[in-house]
Coordinates of N, CA, C and O in Angstrom, one line a residue:
M1 N -19.8 9.2 -6.7 CA -20.0 8.7 -8.0 C -20.8 9.6 -8.8 O -21.8 10.2 -8.3
S2 N -20.4 9.9 -10.0 CA -21.1 10.9 -10.9 C -22.3 10.3 -11.4 O -22.6 9.1 -11.4
G3 N -23.2 11.1 -12.0 CA -24.5 10.7 -12.5 C -24.2 9.8 -13.7 O -23.2 9.8 -14.4
S4 N -25.3 9.1 -14.1 CA -25.2 8.2 -15.3 C -25.0 9.0 -16.6 O -25.6 10.0 -16.8
A5 N -24.2 8.4 -17.5 CA -23.9 9.1 -18.8 C -24.9 8.5 -19.9 O -24.9 9.0 -21.0
R6 N -25.7 7.6 -19.5 CA -26.6 7.0 -20.4 C -28.0 7.7 -20.4 O -28.5 8.0 -19.3
G7 N -28.6 7.9 -21.6 CA -29.8 8.6 -21.7 C -30.2 8.5 -23.2 O -29.6 7.8 -24.0
T8 N -31.1 9.4 -23.6 CA -31.5 9.5 -25.0 C -30.3 10.0 -25.8 O -29.6 10.8 -25.4
V9 N -30.1 9.4 -26.9 CA -29.0 9.8 -27.9 C -29.6 10.2 -29.2 O -30.3 9.5 -29.8
P10 N -29.4 11.5 -29.5 CA -29.9 12.0 -30.7 C -29.5 11.2 -32.0 O -28.3 10.9 -32.1
G11 N -30.5 10.8 -32.8 CA -30.2 10.0 -34.0 C -29.9 8.5 -33.8 O -29.7 7.9 -34.8
L12 N -29.9 8.0 -32.6 CA -29.7 6.6 -32.3 C -31.0 5.8 -32.7 O -32.1 6.0 -32.1
A13 N -30.9 4.9 -33.7 CA -32.0 4.1 -34.1 C -32.1 2.9 -33.2 O -31.2 2.3 -32.8
T14 N -33.4 2.4 -33.1 CA -33.6 1.2 -32.4 C -33.7 0.0 -33.3 O -34.2 0.2 -34.5
P15 N -33.1 -1.1 -33.0 CA -33.2 -2.2 -33.9 C -34.6 -2.9 -33.9 O -34.8 -3.7 -34.8
Y16 N -35.4 -2.5 -32.9 CA -36.7 -3.1 -32.9 C -37.8 -2.0 -32.7 O -38.3 -1.8 -31.6
P17 N -38.1 -1.4 -33.8 CA -39.1 -0.3 -33.7 C -40.4 -0.8 -33.3 O -40.9 -1.8 -33.8
L18 N -41.1 -0.1 -32.4 CA -42.4 -0.6 -31.9 C -43.5 -0.5 -32.9 O -44.4 -1.3 -32.9
G19 N -43.4 0.5 -33.9 CA -44.5 0.7 -34.9 C -44.7 -0.5 -35.7 O -45.7 -0.8 -36.2
A20 N -43.5 -1.3 -36.0 CA -43.6 -2.4 -36.9 C -44.3 -3.6 -36.2 O -44.8 -4.5 -36.8
S21 N -44.3 -3.6 -34.8 CA -44.9 -4.7 -34.1 C -46.4 -4.4 -33.7 O -46.9 -5.3 -33.0
L22 N -46.9 -3.3 -34.0 CA -48.3 -3.0 -33.6 C -49.3 -3.8 -34.5 O -48.9 -4.2 -35.5
P23 N -50.5 -4.0 -33.9 CA -51.5 -4.7 -34.7 C -51.8 -4.0 -36.1 O -51.5 -2.8 -36.2
A24 N -52.2 -4.7 -37.0 CA -52.4 -4.2 -38.4 C -53.3 -3.0 -38.4 O -53.2 -2.1 -39.2
V25 N -54.3 -2.9 -37.5 CA -55.2 -1.8 -37.5 C -54.5 -0.4 -37.2 O -54.9 0.6 -37.6
Y26 N -53.3 -0.5 -36.6 CA -52.5 0.7 -36.3 C -51.4 0.9 -37.2 O -50.6 1.9 -37.1
A27 N -51.1 0.0 -38.2 CA -50.0 0.0 -39.1 C -50.0 1.3 -39.9 O -49.0 1.8 -40.2
E28 N -51.2 1.7 -40.3 CA -51.3 3.0 -41.1 C -51.8 4.2 -40.4 O -52.1 5.2 -40.9
D29 N -52.0 4.1 -39.1 CA -52.4 5.1 -38.2 C -51.3 6.1 -37.9 O -50.4 5.7 -37.2
D30 N -51.3 7.3 -38.5 CA -50.2 8.2 -38.4 C -49.9 8.6 -36.9 O -48.8 8.7 -36.5
F31 N -51.0 8.9 -36.2 CA -50.8 9.3 -34.8 C -50.2 8.1 -34.0 O -49.3 8.3 -33.2
G32 N -50.7 6.9 -34.2 CA -50.2 5.8 -33.4 C -48.7 5.5 -33.7 O -47.9 5.2 -32.8
Q33 N -48.3 5.6 -35.0 CA -46.9 5.4 -35.4 C -46.0 6.5 -34.8 O -44.9 6.3 -34.3
R34 N -46.4 7.8 -34.8 CA -45.7 8.9 -34.2 C -45.6 8.7 -32.7 O -44.6 9.0 -32.1
F35 N -46.7 8.2 -32.0 CA -46.7 8.1 -30.6 C -45.7 7.0 -30.2 O -44.8 7.2 -29.3
V36 N -45.6 5.9 -30.9 CA -44.7 4.8 -30.5 C -43.3 5.2 -30.9 O -42.3 4.6 -30.3
S37 N -43.1 6.0 -31.9 CA -41.7 6.4 -32.3 C -41.1 7.2 -31.2 O -39.9 7.2 -31.0
G38 N -41.9 7.9 -30.4 CA -41.3 8.6 -29.2 C -40.8 7.6 -28.2 O -39.8 7.9 -27.5
L39 N -41.5 6.4 -28.0 CA -41.0 5.4 -27.1 C -39.7 4.8 -27.7 O -38.9 4.3 -26.9
D40 N -39.6 4.7 -29.0 CA -38.4 4.1 -29.6 C -37.2 5.0 -29.2 O -36.1 4.4 -29.0
V41 N -37.4 6.3 -29.2 CA -36.3 7.2 -28.7 C -35.8 6.8 -27.3 O -34.6 6.8 -27.0
V42 N -36.8 6.5 -26.5 CA -36.4 6.1 -25.0 C -35.8 4.8 -25.0 O -34.9 4.5 -24.1
L43 N -36.3 3.8 -25.7 CA -35.8 2.4 -25.6 C -34.5 2.2 -26.4 O -33.8 1.2 -26.1
A44 N -34.2 3.0 -27.4 CA -33.0 2.8 -28.2 C -31.7 2.7 -27.3 O -30.9 1.8 -27.5
P45 N -31.5 3.6 -26.3 CA -30.3 3.5 -25.5 C -30.3 2.2 -24.7 O -29.2 1.7 -24.4
L46 N -31.4 1.7 -24.3 CA -31.5 0.5 -23.5 C -31.0 -0.7 -24.4 O -30.2 -1.6 -23.9
F47 N -31.4 -0.8 -25.6 CA -30.9 -1.8 -26.5 C -29.5 -1.7 -26.7 O -28.7 -2.7 -26.9
N48 N -29.0 -0.4 -26.9 CA -27.6 -0.2 -27.1 C -26.7 -0.7 -25.9 O -25.7 -1.3 -26.1
V49 N -27.2 -0.5 -24.7 CA -26.5 -1.0 -23.5 C -26.5 -2.5 -23.5 O -25.5 -3.1 -23.2
L50 N -27.7 -3.1 -23.8 CA -27.8 -4.6 -23.7 C -26.9 -5.2 -24.8 O -26.4 -6.3 -24.5
D51 N -26.8 -4.6 -25.9 CA -26.0 -5.2 -27.0 C -24.5 -5.2 -26.7 O -23.8 -6.0 -27.2
S52 N -24.1 -4.2 -25.8 CA -22.7 -4.2 -25.4 C -22.5 -4.4 -23.9 O -21.6 -3.8 -23.3
L53 N -23.4 -5.2 -23.3 CA -23.4 -5.4 -21.8 C -22.0 -5.9 -21.4 O -21.5 -5.5 -20.3
E54 N -21.4 -6.8 -22.1 CA -20.1 -7.4 -21.6 C -19.0 -6.3 -21.4 O -18.2 -6.5 -20.6
A55 N -19.1 -5.2 -22.2 CA -18.1 -4.2 -22.1 C -18.3 -3.4 -20.8 O -17.3 -2.9 -20.3
Y56 N -19.5 -3.5 -20.3 CA -19.8 -2.7 -19.0 C -19.0 -3.4 -17.8 O -18.7 -2.8 -16.8
F57 N -18.7 -4.7 -17.9 CA -18.1 -5.4 -16.8 C -16.6 -5.6 -17.0 O -15.9 -6.3 -16.4
S58 N -16.1 -4.9 -18.1 CA -14.7 -4.8 -18.3 C -14.1 -3.5 -17.9 O -14.5 -2.5 -18.5
P59 N -13.2 -3.4 -16.8 CA -12.8 -2.1 -16.4 C -12.2 -1.2 -17.5 O -12.2 0.0 -17.5
A60 N -11.5 -1.9 -18.5 CA -10.9 -1.1 -19.5 C -11.8 -0.5 -20.5 O -11.5 0.4 -21.2
L61 N -13.1 -1.1 -20.6 CA -14.0 -0.6 -21.6 C -15.2 0.1 -21.0 O -15.9 0.8 -21.8
A62 N -15.5 -0.1 -19.8 CA -16.7 0.5 -19.2 C -16.7 2.0 -19.2 O -15.7 2.6 -19.1
P63 N -17.9 2.6 -19.3 CA -18.0 4.0 -19.3 C -17.5 4.5 -17.8 O -17.5 3.7 -16.9
A64 N -17.0 5.7 -17.8 CA -16.5 6.3 -16.6 C -17.3 6.1 -15.4 O -16.8 5.7 -14.3
D65 N -18.6 6.5 -15.5 CA -19.5 6.4 -14.2 C -19.7 4.9 -13.9 O -19.9 4.6 -12.7
F66 N -19.7 4.0 -14.8 CA -19.9 2.5 -14.5 C -18.6 2.0 -13.9 O -18.7 1.0 -13.1
V67 N -17.4 2.6 -14.2 CA -16.1 2.1 -13.5 C -16.3 2.4 -12.0 O -15.9 1.6 -11.2
D68 N -16.9 3.6 -11.7 CA -17.0 3.9 -10.3 C -18.0 2.9 -9.6 O -17.8 2.6 -8.5
Y69 N -19.0 2.5 -10.3 CA -20.0 1.5 -9.8 C -19.3 0.2 -9.6 O -19.5 -0.5 -8.6
L70 N -18.5 -0.3 -10.6 CA -17.8 -1.5 -10.5 C -16.8 -1.5 -9.3 O -16.6 -2.5 -8.6
A71 N -16.3 -0.2 -9.0 CA -15.3 -0.2 -7.9 C -16.0 -0.5 -6.5 O -15.5 -1.1 -5.6
T72 N -17.3 -0.2 -6.5 CA -18.1 -0.5 -5.2 C -18.3 -2.0 -5.2 O -18.4 -2.6 -4.1
W73 N -18.5 -2.7 -6.3 CA -18.7 -4.1 -6.3 C -17.5 -4.9 -5.9 O -17.6 -5.9 -5.2
V74 N -16.3 -4.5 -6.3 CA -15.1 -5.3 -6.0 C -14.3 -4.8 -4.8 O -13.3 -5.3 -4.5
G75 N -14.9 -3.7 -4.2 CA -14.2 -3.2 -2.9 C -12.9 -2.5 -3.3 O -12.0 -2.6 -2.5
A76 N -12.8 -1.8 -4.4 CA -11.6 -1.0 -4.7 C -11.5 0.2 -3.8 O -12.4 0.8 -3.6
E77 N -10.3 0.4 -3.2 CA -10.1 1.5 -2.3 C -9.8 2.8 -3.1 O -8.7 3.1 -3.6
L78 N -10.9 3.6 -3.4 CA -10.8 4.7 -4.2 C -11.5 5.9 -3.5 O -12.4 5.8 -2.8
D79 N -10.9 7.1 -3.7 CA -11.5 8.3 -3.2 C -12.5 8.9 -4.2 O -13.5 9.4 -3.8
G80 N -12.4 8.6 -5.5 CA -13.3 9.2 -6.5 C -12.7 10.3 -7.2 O -13.2 10.8 -8.2
D81 N -11.6 10.9 -6.6 CA -10.9 12.0 -7.3 C -9.7 11.6 -8.2 O -9.1 12.4 -8.9
E82 N -9.4 10.3 -8.3 CA -8.3 9.8 -9.1 C -8.7 9.9 -10.5 O -9.8 9.9 -11.0
P83 N -7.6 10.0 -11.4 CA -7.8 10.0 -12.8 C -8.4 8.7 -13.3 O -8.3 7.7 -12.6
L84 N -9.2 8.8 -14.4 CA -9.9 7.6 -14.8 C -9.0 6.4 -15.2 O -9.3 5.3 -14.7
P85 N -7.8 6.6 -15.7 CA -7.0 5.4 -16.0 C -6.6 4.7 -14.7 O -6.5 3.5 -14.5
L86 N -6.3 5.5 -13.6 CA -6.0 4.9 -12.3 C -7.2 4.2 -11.7 O -7.0 3.1 -11.1
R87 N -8.4 4.8 -11.9 CA -9.6 4.1 -11.3 C -9.8 2.8 -12.1 O -10.2 1.8 -11.5
R88 N -9.7 2.8 -13.4 CA -9.8 1.5 -14.2 C -8.7 0.5 -13.7 O -9.1 -0.7 -13.5
H89 N -7.5 0.9 -13.5 CA -6.5 0.0 -13.0 C -6.8 -0.6 -11.6 O -6.6 -1.8 -11.2
A90 N -7.3 0.3 -10.7 CA -7.7 -0.2 -9.4 C -8.8 -1.2 -9.4 O -8.7 -2.2 -8.6
V91 N -9.8 -1.0 -10.3 CA -10.9 -2.0 -10.3 C -10.3 -3.3 -10.9 O -10.7 -4.4 -10.4
A92 N -9.5 -3.2 -11.9 CA -9.0 -4.4 -12.5 C -8.1 -5.2 -11.5 O -8.0 -6.4 -11.6
S93 N -7.4 -4.6 -10.6 CA -6.5 -5.2 -9.8 C -7.1 -5.5 -8.4 O -6.4 -6.0 -7.6
A94 N -8.3 -5.1 -8.1 CA -8.9 -5.2 -6.8 C -8.9 -6.6 -6.3 O -8.5 -6.9 -5.1
V95 N -9.2 -7.6 -7.1 CA -9.4 -9.0 -6.7 C -8.0 -9.5 -6.3 O -7.9 -10.2 -5.2
A96 N -7.0 -9.2 -7.1 CA -5.7 -9.7 -6.8 C -5.2 -9.1 -5.5 O -4.4 -9.7 -4.7
L97 N -5.5 -7.8 -5.2 CA -5.1 -7.2 -4.0 C -5.8 -7.8 -2.8 O -5.2 -7.9 -1.8
H98 N -7.0 -8.2 -3.0 CA -7.7 -8.8 -1.9 C -7.1 -10.1 -1.4 O -7.1 -10.5 -0.2
R99 N -6.4 -10.8 -2.4 CA -5.8 -12.1 -2.1 C -4.6 -11.9 -1.2 O -4.3 -12.7 -0.4
V100 N -3.9 -10.7 -1.3 CA -2.7 -10.5 -0.5 C -3.0 -9.4 0.6 O -2.0 -9.0 1.2
R101 N -4.2 -9.1 0.8 CA -4.6 -8.1 1.9 C -4.1 -8.5 3.3 O -4.2 -9.7 3.6
G102 N -3.5 -7.6 3.9 CA -2.9 -7.9 5.3 C -1.4 -8.4 5.3 O -0.9 -8.7 6.3
T103 N -0.9 -8.5 4.0 CA 0.5 -8.9 3.9 C 1.4 -7.7 3.6 O 0.8 -6.7 3.1
R104 N 2.6 -7.8 3.7 CA 3.6 -6.7 3.3 C 3.4 -6.4 1.8 O 3.4 -5.3 1.4
Q105 N 3.3 -7.5 1.1 CA 3.2 -7.3 -0.4 C 1.9 -6.6 -0.8 O 1.8 -5.7 -1.6
G106 N 0.8 -7.0 -0.1 CA -0.5 -6.3 -0.4 C -0.6 -4.9 0.1 O -1.1 -4.0 -0.6
L107 N 0.1 -4.6 1.2 CA 0.2 -3.2 1.6 C 1.0 -2.3 0.7 O 0.6 -1.2 0.3
A108 N 2.1 -2.8 0.2 CA 3.0 -2.1 -0.7 C 2.3 -1.9 -2.0 O 2.3 -0.8 -2.6
A109 N 1.5 -2.9 -2.5 CA 0.8 -2.7 -3.7 C -0.4 -1.8 -3.6 O -0.6 -0.9 -4.5
A110 N -1.0 -1.7 -2.5 CA -2.2 -0.8 -2.3 C -1.7 0.6 -2.2 O -2.3 1.5 -2.9
V111 N -0.6 0.9 -1.6 CA 0.0 2.2 -1.4 C 0.5 2.7 -2.8 O 0.3 3.8 -3.3
R112 N 1.2 1.8 -3.5 CA 1.7 2.1 -4.8 C 0.6 2.4 -5.8 O 0.7 3.3 -6.6
L113 N -0.5 1.7 -5.7 CA -1.6 1.9 -6.6 C -2.3 3.2 -6.4 O -2.7 4.0 -7.3
A114 N -2.4 3.6 -5.0 CA -3.0 4.8 -4.7 C -2.2 6.1 -4.9 O -2.7 7.1 -5.3
F115 N -0.9 6.0 -4.8 CA 0.0 7.2 -4.9 C 1.0 7.1 -6.0 O 1.7 8.1 -6.2
G116 N 1.1 5.9 -6.7 CA 2.1 5.8 -7.8 C 3.6 5.7 -7.3 O 4.4 5.8 -8.1
V117 N 3.8 5.5 -6.0 CA 5.1 5.5 -5.4 C 5.2 4.3 -4.5 O 4.4 4.1 -3.7
P118 N 6.3 3.4 -4.6 CA 6.4 2.3 -3.7 C 6.8 2.8 -2.3 O 7.6 3.7 -2.2
P119 N 6.1 2.3 -1.3 CA 6.5 2.9 0.1 C 7.6 2.1 0.7 O 8.1 1.1 0.3
E120 N 8.2 2.7 1.8 CA 9.1 2.0 2.7 C 8.4 1.5 3.9 O 7.7 2.3 4.5
I121 N 8.4 0.2 4.1 CA 7.6 -0.4 5.2 C 8.5 -1.0 6.2 O 9.5 -1.8 5.8
T122 N 8.4 -0.6 7.4 CA 9.1 -1.1 8.6 C 8.1 -1.8 9.5 O 7.1 -1.2 9.9
E123 N 8.3 -3.1 9.8 CA 7.4 -3.8 10.6 C 8.2 -4.6 11.7 O 9.3 -4.8 11.5
S124 N 7.4 -5.0 12.7 CA 8.1 -5.6 13.8 C 8.2 -7.1 13.7 O 8.9 -7.7 14.5
G125 N 7.4 -7.7 12.8 CA 7.3 -9.2 12.7 C 8.5 -9.8 12.1 O 9.4 -9.1 11.6
G126 N 8.6 -11.1 12.0 CA 9.7 -11.8 11.4 C 9.4 -13.3 11.4 O 8.5 -13.8 12.0
A127 N 10.2 -14.0 10.7 CA 10.1 -15.5 10.6 C 11.5 -16.1 10.4 O 12.3 -15.5 9.8
S128 N 11.6 -17.2 11.1 CA 12.9 -17.8 11.0 C 12.7 -19.3 11.4 O 11.6 -19.7 11.8
W129 N 13.7 -20.1 11.1 CA 13.7 -21.5 11.6 C 15.0 -21.9 12.2 O 16.0 -21.2 12.0
S130 N 14.9 -22.9 12.9 CA 16.1 -23.4 13.6 C 16.1 -24.9 13.8 O 15.0 -25.4 14.0
S131 N 17.2 -25.6 13.6 CA 17.2 -27.0 13.8 C 17.4 -27.3 15.3 O 17.1 -28.5 15.7
A132 N 17.7 -26.4 16.1 CA 17.8 -26.6 17.5 C 16.6 -25.9 18.2 O 16.0 -24.9 17.9
P133 N 16.0 -26.6 19.3 CA 14.9 -25.9 20.0 C 15.3 -24.7 20.8 O 16.5 -24.5 21.0
L134 N 14.3 -24.0 21.1 CA 14.5 -22.7 22.0 C 15.4 -21.7 21.3 O 16.2 -21.1 22.0
G135 N 15.3 -21.6 20.1 CA 16.1 -20.5 19.3 C 15.5 -19.2 19.6 O 14.4 -19.0 20.1
P136 N 16.2 -18.1 19.2 CA 15.7 -16.8 19.5 C 14.4 -16.5 18.5 O 14.4 -17.0 17.4
F137 N 13.6 -15.7 19.2 CA 12.4 -15.3 18.4 C 12.8 -14.2 17.3 O 13.5 -13.3 17.7
P138 N 12.3 -14.2 16.2 CA 12.5 -13.1 15.2 C 11.8 -11.9 15.5 O 10.7 -12.0 16.2
G139 N 12.1 -10.8 14.9 CA 11.4 -9.6 15.1 C 11.6 -8.9 16.4 O 12.6 -9.2 17.2
V140 N 10.7 -8.0 16.8 CA 10.8 -7.3 18.1 C 9.5 -7.5 18.9 O 8.5 -7.8 18.3
P141 N 9.6 -7.5 20.2 CA 8.4 -7.9 20.9 C 7.2 -6.9 20.9 O 6.1 -7.3 20.9
V142 N 7.5 -5.6 20.6 CA 6.4 -4.6 20.5 C 5.9 -4.5 19.0 O 6.7 -4.3 18.1
A143 N 4.6 -4.9 18.9 CA 4.0 -4.9 17.5 C 3.9 -3.4 16.9 O 3.4 -2.6 17.7
R144 N 4.4 -3.3 15.7 CA 4.3 -1.9 15.1 C 4.5 -2.0 13.6 O 5.0 -3.0 13.1
L145 N 4.0 -1.0 13.0 CA 4.2 -0.9 11.5 C 4.3 0.6 11.2 O 3.5 1.4 11.7
H146 N 5.3 0.9 10.4 CA 5.5 2.3 10.0 C 5.7 2.3 8.5 O 6.4 1.5 7.9
V147 N 4.9 3.2 7.8 CA 4.9 3.3 6.3 C 5.4 4.7 6.0 O 4.9 5.7 6.5
V148 N 6.5 4.8 5.2 CA 7.0 6.1 4.8 C 6.8 6.2 3.2 O 7.1 5.3 2.5
L149 N 6.2 7.3 2.8 CA 6.0 7.5 1.4 C 6.9 8.7 1.0 O 6.9 9.8 1.6
R150 N 7.9 8.4 0.2 CA 8.9 9.4 -0.3 C 8.4 9.9 -1.6 O 8.4 9.2 -2.6
V151 N 8.1 11.2 -1.7 CA 7.6 11.8 -2.9 C 8.4 13.2 -3.2 O 9.0 13.7 -2.2
A152 N 8.3 13.7 -4.4 CA 9.0 14.9 -4.7 C 8.3 16.1 -4.0 O 9.1 17.0 -3.6
D153 N 7.0 16.2 -3.9 CA 6.3 17.2 -3.2 C 5.4 16.6 -2.1 O 4.3 16.3 -2.4
P154 N 5.8 16.6 -0.9 CA 5.0 16.0 0.2 C 3.7 16.8 0.4 O 2.7 16.2 0.9
A155 N 3.7 18.1 0.1 CA 2.5 18.9 0.3 C 1.3 18.4 -0.7 O 0.1 18.7 -0.4
A156 N 1.7 17.7 -1.8 CA 0.7 17.3 -2.7 C 0.1 16.0 -2.3 O -0.9 15.5 -3.0
V157 N 0.5 15.3 -1.2 CA 0.0 14.1 -0.8 C -0.8 14.3 0.4 O -0.4 14.9 1.4
D158 N -2.1 13.8 0.4 CA -3.0 13.9 1.6 C -2.6 12.8 2.6 O -2.8 11.6 2.3
P159 N -2.1 13.2 3.7 CA -1.7 12.1 4.7 C -2.8 11.4 5.3 O -2.7 10.3 5.6
H160 N -4.0 12.0 5.3 CA -5.3 11.3 5.7 C -5.6 10.2 4.8 O -6.0 9.1 5.2
R161 N -5.4 10.4 3.5 CA -5.6 9.4 2.5 C -4.7 8.2 2.6 O -5.0 7.1 2.5
L162 N -3.4 8.6 2.9 CA -2.4 7.6 3.1 C -2.7 6.7 4.4 O -2.7 5.5 4.3
R163 N -3.2 7.3 5.4 CA -3.6 6.6 6.6 C -4.8 5.7 6.3 O -4.8 4.5 6.8
A164 N -5.7 6.1 5.5 CA -6.8 5.3 5.2 C -6.5 4.1 4.3 O -7.0 3.0 4.5
V165 N -5.6 4.3 3.4 CA -5.1 3.2 2.5 C -4.3 2.2 3.4 O -4.6 1.0 3.2
V166 N -3.5 2.6 4.3 CA -2.7 1.7 5.1 C -3.6 1.0 6.1 O -3.5 -0.2 6.3
A167 N -4.6 1.7 6.7 CA -5.5 1.1 7.6 C -6.3 -0.1 7.0 O -6.6 -1.1 7.6
A168 N -6.7 0.1 5.7 CA -7.4 -0.9 5.0 C -6.6 -2.1 4.6 O -7.1 -3.2 4.4
A169 N -5.3 -1.9 4.3 CA -4.5 -3.0 3.7 C -3.5 -3.6 4.7 O -2.9 -4.6 4.4
R170 N -3.4 -3.1 5.9 CA -2.4 -3.6 6.9 C -3.0 -4.9 7.6 O -4.2 -5.1 7.5
P171 N -2.1 -5.6 8.3 CA -2.7 -6.7 9.1 C -3.5 -6.1 10.2 O -3.2 -5.1 10.8
A172 N -4.7 -6.7 10.4 CA -5.7 -6.0 11.3 C -5.2 -5.8 12.7 O -5.7 -4.8 13.4
H173 N -4.2 -6.6 13.2 CA -3.8 -6.5 14.6 C -2.8 -5.4 14.8 O -2.4 -5.1 16.0
L174 N -2.1 -4.9 13.8 CA -1.0 -4.1 14.0 C -1.3 -2.6 14.1 O -2.0 -2.0 13.3
P175 N -0.8 -1.9 15.2 CA -0.9 -0.5 15.2 C 0.1 0.1 14.2 O 1.0 -0.5 14.0
F176 N -0.2 1.2 13.6 CA 0.6 1.7 12.6 C 0.8 3.2 12.6 O -0.1 3.9 13.3
T177 N 1.8 3.7 12.0 CA 2.0 5.1 11.8 C 2.4 5.3 10.3 O 2.9 4.4 9.7
V178 N 2.2 6.6 9.8 CA 2.6 6.8 8.4 C 3.3 8.2 8.5 O 3.1 9.0 9.3
S179 N 4.1 8.4 7.5 CA 4.7 9.7 7.2 C 5.0 9.9 5.7 O 5.2 9.0 5.0
V180 N 4.9 11.2 5.4 CA 5.2 11.6 4.0 C 6.4 12.5 4.0 O 6.4 13.5 4.7
T181 N 7.4 12.2 3.2 CA 8.6 13.0 3.2 C 9.1 13.1 1.8 O 8.6 12.6 0.9
T182 N 10.1 14.0 1.6 CA 10.7 14.2 0.3 C 11.5 13.1 -0.1 O 12.2 12.4 0.7
S183 N 11.5 12.8 -1.3 CA 12.4 11.7 -1.9 C 13.8 12.1 -1.9 O 14.1 13.3 -2.1
P184 N 14.7 11.2 -1.7 CA 16.1 11.6 -1.6 C 16.6 12.1 -3.0 O 16.1 11.5 -4.0
P185 N 17.5 13.0 -3.1 CA 18.1 13.4 -4.4 C 18.7 12.2 -5.1 O 19.2 11.3 -4.5
P186 N 18.6 12.2 -6.4 CA 19.3 11.1 -7.1 C 20.8 11.1 -6.8 O 21.4 12.2 -6.6
P187 N 21.4 10.0 -6.8 CA 22.9 9.9 -6.5 C 23.7 10.7 -7.6 O 23.4 10.6 -8.8
A188 N 24.7 11.4 -7.1 CA 25.5 12.2 -8.0 C 26.4 11.3 -8.8 O 27.0 10.3 -8.4
T189 N 26.4 11.5 -10.1 CA 27.2 10.6 -11.0 C 28.4 11.5 -11.5 O 28.2 12.7 -11.9
S190 N 29.5 10.9 -11.5 CA 30.7 11.7 -11.9 C 31.0 11.2 -13.4 O 31.0 10.0 -13.7
S191 N 31.1 12.2 -14.2 CA 31.4 11.9 -15.6 C 32.9 12.1 -15.9 O 33.3 13.2 -15.5
R192 N 33.5 11.2 -16.5 CA 34.9 11.4 -16.8 C 35.1 11.7 -18.3 O 34.4 11.2 -19.1
T193 N 35.8 12.7 -18.6 CA 36.1 13.0 -19.9 C 37.5 12.6 -20.3 O 38.5 12.9 -19.5
S194 N 37.7 11.9 -21.4 CA 39.1 11.5 -21.8 C 39.6 12.5 -22.8 O 38.8 12.9 -23.7
E195 N 40.7 12.9 -22.6 CA 41.3 13.8 -23.6 C 42.1 13.1 -24.6 O 43.0 12.2 -24.3
G196 N 41.8 13.3 -25.8 CA 42.5 12.6 -26.9 C 43.8 13.4 -27.3 O 43.9 14.6 -27.0
A197 N 44.8 12.7 -27.8 CA 46.0 13.4 -28.2 C 45.8 14.1 -29.5 O 45.0 13.8 -30.3

């Protein structure tokens, strides 16, 4: 997380200057007024933050360094190297992702959020129903999960980051594997030209 962007701001006035609240004996004391005006410079950014405090808790409006702080509050899975719009989106959607964590939907959403590409997920589980007892069990007996990420440039994707995202969003009991491969070429489209007479 980067350092705080808040501090003294040149020319920022305080809505509550300390000099005006000093006892009357200091009201015309030049040294006392100049001394407390130095404290006004330090306190003005604090009043500015307090006046817009609700914006700090909105991922769309918060300063960049505070977005990273909010990410730690809501448990957003971030590296810290992501672009700011992606970090804002991750913080805004973290609570919704926690609701579906451990499901196929939650895993797909977490990978798509981290890499911008929907993954291909192969899992061993299944669900079915039968009106007759002793029906066949769905899925396969060996538990497994495999996530494939198809991107234009596989070298640009960190496989360790993909492993970390899948490990955090998968069902806790499932062993898993991941792979990054090239996306298939777009299907060839044939264009027909009609010859006019």
